[in-house]
Tab-separated table of C-alpha atoms in Angstrom:
chain	number	residue	atom	x	y	z
Z	1028	MET	CA	-26.906	-12.530	2.121
Z	1029	GLN	CA	-24.212	-10.113	3.220
Z	1030	LEU	CA	-21.148	-11.305	5.109
Z	1031	GLN	CA	-18.520	-9.190	6.765
Z	1032	VAL	CA	-15.005	-10.519	7.165
Z	1033	LYS	CA	-12.945	-9.388	10.129
Z	1034	LEU	CA	-9.189	-9.752	9.952
Z	1035	ASN	CA	-6.577	-8.391	12.285
Z	1036	LEU	CA	-4.059	-6.494	10.180
Z	1037	GLU	CA	-0.813	-5.942	12.064
Z	1038	TYR	CA	1.654	-3.224	11.134
Z	1039	GLU	CA	4.217	-5.842	10.059
Z	1040	THR	CA	1.812	-7.191	7.423
Z	1041	PHE	CA	1.027	-3.696	6.158
Z	1042	GLU	CA	4.735	-2.916	5.966
Z	1043	ASN	CA	5.302	-6.157	4.015
Z	1044	ILE	CA	2.644	-5.142	1.481
Z	1045	ILE	CA	4.100	-1.665	0.976
Z	1046	CYS	CA	7.767	-2.703	0.957
Z	1047	THR	CA	7.307	-5.705	-1.326
Z	1048	ALA	CA	5.240	-3.666	-3.781
Z	1049	LEU	CA	7.515	-0.609	-3.768
Z	1050	GLU	CA	10.731	-2.614	-3.921
Z	1051	GLY	CA	9.797	-4.769	-6.862
Z	1052	GLY	CA	6.273	-6.133	-7.108
Z	1053	SER	CA	4.781	-2.999	-8.634
Z	1054	ASN	CA	7.800	-1.371	-10.262
Z	1055	TYR	CA	6.424	-2.062	-13.727
Z	1056	TRP	CA	3.558	0.438	-13.400
Z	1057	TYR	CA	4.129	3.040	-10.667
Z	1058	MET	CA	6.373	5.969	-9.843
Z	1059	LEU	CA	6.397	7.874	-6.565
Z	1060	GLY	CA	5.227	11.459	-6.639
Z	1061	ASP	CA	5.006	13.866	-3.707
Z	1062	ILE	CA	5.477	12.331	-0.283
Z	1063	LYS	CA	4.369	14.127	2.872
Z	1064	GLY	CA	4.112	13.041	6.493
Z	1065	CYS	CA	6.554	10.149	6.232
Z	1066	PRO	CA	9.822	10.128	8.193
Z	1067	LEU	CA	12.842	11.611	6.431
Z	1068	PRO	CA	16.084	9.629	6.075
Z	1069	ASP	CA	17.732	11.467	8.970
Z	1070	GLU	CA	14.731	10.680	11.204
Z	1071	MET	CA	14.910	6.928	10.500
Z	1072	PRO	CA	18.430	6.414	9.087
Z	1073	ASP	CA	18.321	2.640	9.449
Z	1074	LYS	CA	15.124	2.286	7.376
Z	1075	ALA	CA	14.645	2.002	3.610
Z	1076	PRO	CA	12.418	4.547	1.851
Z	1077	SER	CA	9.650	1.947	1.521
Z	1078	GLU	CA	9.764	1.284	5.272
Z	1079	ARG	CA	9.527	4.997	6.023
Z	1080	ILE	CA	6.544	5.312	3.667
Z	1081	ALA	CA	4.785	2.372	5.338
Z	1082	TYR	CA	5.535	3.843	8.763
Z	1083	GLY	CA	4.128	7.236	7.800
Z	1084	LEU	CA	0.950	5.812	6.280
Z	1085	TRP	CA	0.336	3.616	9.328
Z	1086	HIS	CA	1.161	6.134	12.062
Z	1087	ASN	CA	0.579	9.650	10.720
Z	1088	LYS	CA	-2.933	10.848	9.922
Z	1089	ASP	CA	-1.402	13.609	7.770
Z	1090	ALA	CA	0.664	11.247	5.589
Z	1091	ARG	CA	0.173	11.537	1.837
Z	1092	VAL	CA	1.924	9.652	-0.963
Z	1093	ASP	CA	1.073	10.382	-4.585
Z	1094	ILE	CA	1.417	7.442	-6.968
Z	1095	LEU	CA	2.026	8.307	-10.622
Z	1096	ASP	CA	1.858	6.284	-13.824
Z	1097	LEU	CA	5.348	5.103	-14.794
Z	1098	GLU	CA	4.647	5.654	-18.502
Z	1099	ASP	CA	3.052	9.085	-18.010
Z	1100	GLU	CA	4.496	10.771	-14.963
Z	1101	GLU	CA	1.910	13.535	-15.218
Z	1102	GLU	CA	-0.920	11.047	-14.564
Z	1103	LEU	CA	-1.840	10.654	-10.912
Z	1104	LEU	CA	-3.099	7.116	-10.373
Z	1105	GLY	CA	-3.972	7.625	-6.754
Z	1106	THR	CA	-2.955	9.093	-3.435
Z	1107	LEU	CA	-2.286	6.969	-0.381
Z	1108	THR	CA	-3.268	8.501	2.944
Z	1109	TYR	CA	-3.776	7.238	6.471
Z	1110	ASP	CA	-7.539	7.059	5.850
Z	1111	SER	CA	-7.439	5.777	2.283
Z	1112	VAL	CA	-5.308	2.749	3.127
Z	1113	ARG	CA	-7.777	1.775	5.839
Z	1114	ASP	CA	-10.744	2.168	3.504
Z	1115	ARG	CA	-9.044	0.274	0.698
Z	1116	MET	CA	-7.917	-2.546	2.994
Z	1117	GLN	CA	-11.593	-3.046	3.776
Z	1118	LEU	CA	-12.223	-3.154	0.035
Z	1119	ALA	CA	-9.484	-5.792	-0.238
Z	1120	THR	CA	-11.375	-8.004	2.223
Z	1121	GLU	CA	-14.332	-7.878	-0.143
Z	1122	ASN	CA	-12.545	-8.467	-3.463
Z	1123	HIS	CA	-9.072	-9.875	-2.729
Z	1124	LEU	CA	-9.475	-11.871	0.449
Z	1125	SER	CA	-7.163	-14.710	-0.602
Z	1126	GLU	CA	-4.302	-12.274	-1.280
Z	1127	LEU	CA	-4.876	-10.499	2.014
Z	1128	GLU	CA	-4.985	-13.796	3.913
Z	1129	ALA	CA	-1.734	-14.843	2.187
Z	1130	MET	CA	-0.039	-11.630	3.338
Z	1131	ILE	CA	-1.298	-12.104	6.893
Z	1132	SER	CA	-0.094	-15.725	6.987
Z	1133	GLY	CA	3.304	-14.734	5.591
Z	1134	ASP	CA	2.811	-16.878	2.468
Z	1135	PHE	CA	3.070	-14.211	-0.214
Z	1136	ASP	CA	5.080	-13.130	-3.209
Z	1137	ALA	CA	5.585	-9.958	-5.234
Z	1138	TRP	CA	2.404	-10.629	-7.250
Z	1139	THR	CA	0.332	-10.793	-4.050
Z	1140	ALA	CA	1.765	-7.508	-2.789
Z	1141	ASP	CA	1.290	-5.900	-6.207
Z	1142	THR	CA	-2.377	-6.908	-6.274
Z	1143	LEU	CA	-3.012	-5.386	-2.855
Z	1144	PHE	CA	-0.956	-2.275	-3.652
Z	1145	GLN	CA	-3.049	-1.667	-6.772
Z	1146	VAL	CA	-6.186	-1.930	-4.638
Z	1147	LEU	CA	-4.690	0.528	-2.134
Z	1148	VAL	CA	-3.793	3.014	-4.876
Z	1149	MET	CA	-6.628	2.654	-7.396
Z	1150	GLY	CA	-9.339	0.613	-5.681
Z	1151	GLU	CA	-8.992	-2.202	-8.200
Z	1152	VAL	CA	-6.412	-4.238	-10.086
Z	1153	VAL	CA	-5.640	-2.351	-13.298
Z	1154	PHE	CA	-2.194	-3.636	-14.322
Z	1155	GLY	CA	-0.967	-7.197	-14.882
């Protein structure tokens, strides 16, 4: 039997995943690489870098954020794009539904965001 789960993912929830992961939940394994298609500080001066990254990935089909291994900055772990985050969020509904539902309900922590961020970057939970 195959079941398909439909969830409504709002921008605010996506931003919470990205910001919580980038600002602490995932800091033990990732480093930012090249970033393209996300607003620059002078374009959104009141927003943190993580908010600008989330905004770019949600709104700009040309956005691209390379995620590198913290221990080996030459190793590309994955690249986030407009399309990849949509594909990987679907993957999260299949393998990490409870974490995704927690984010949507607002009942989440850094571990929850880290789990989903790893899925967005690498398609699976690799660290922690």
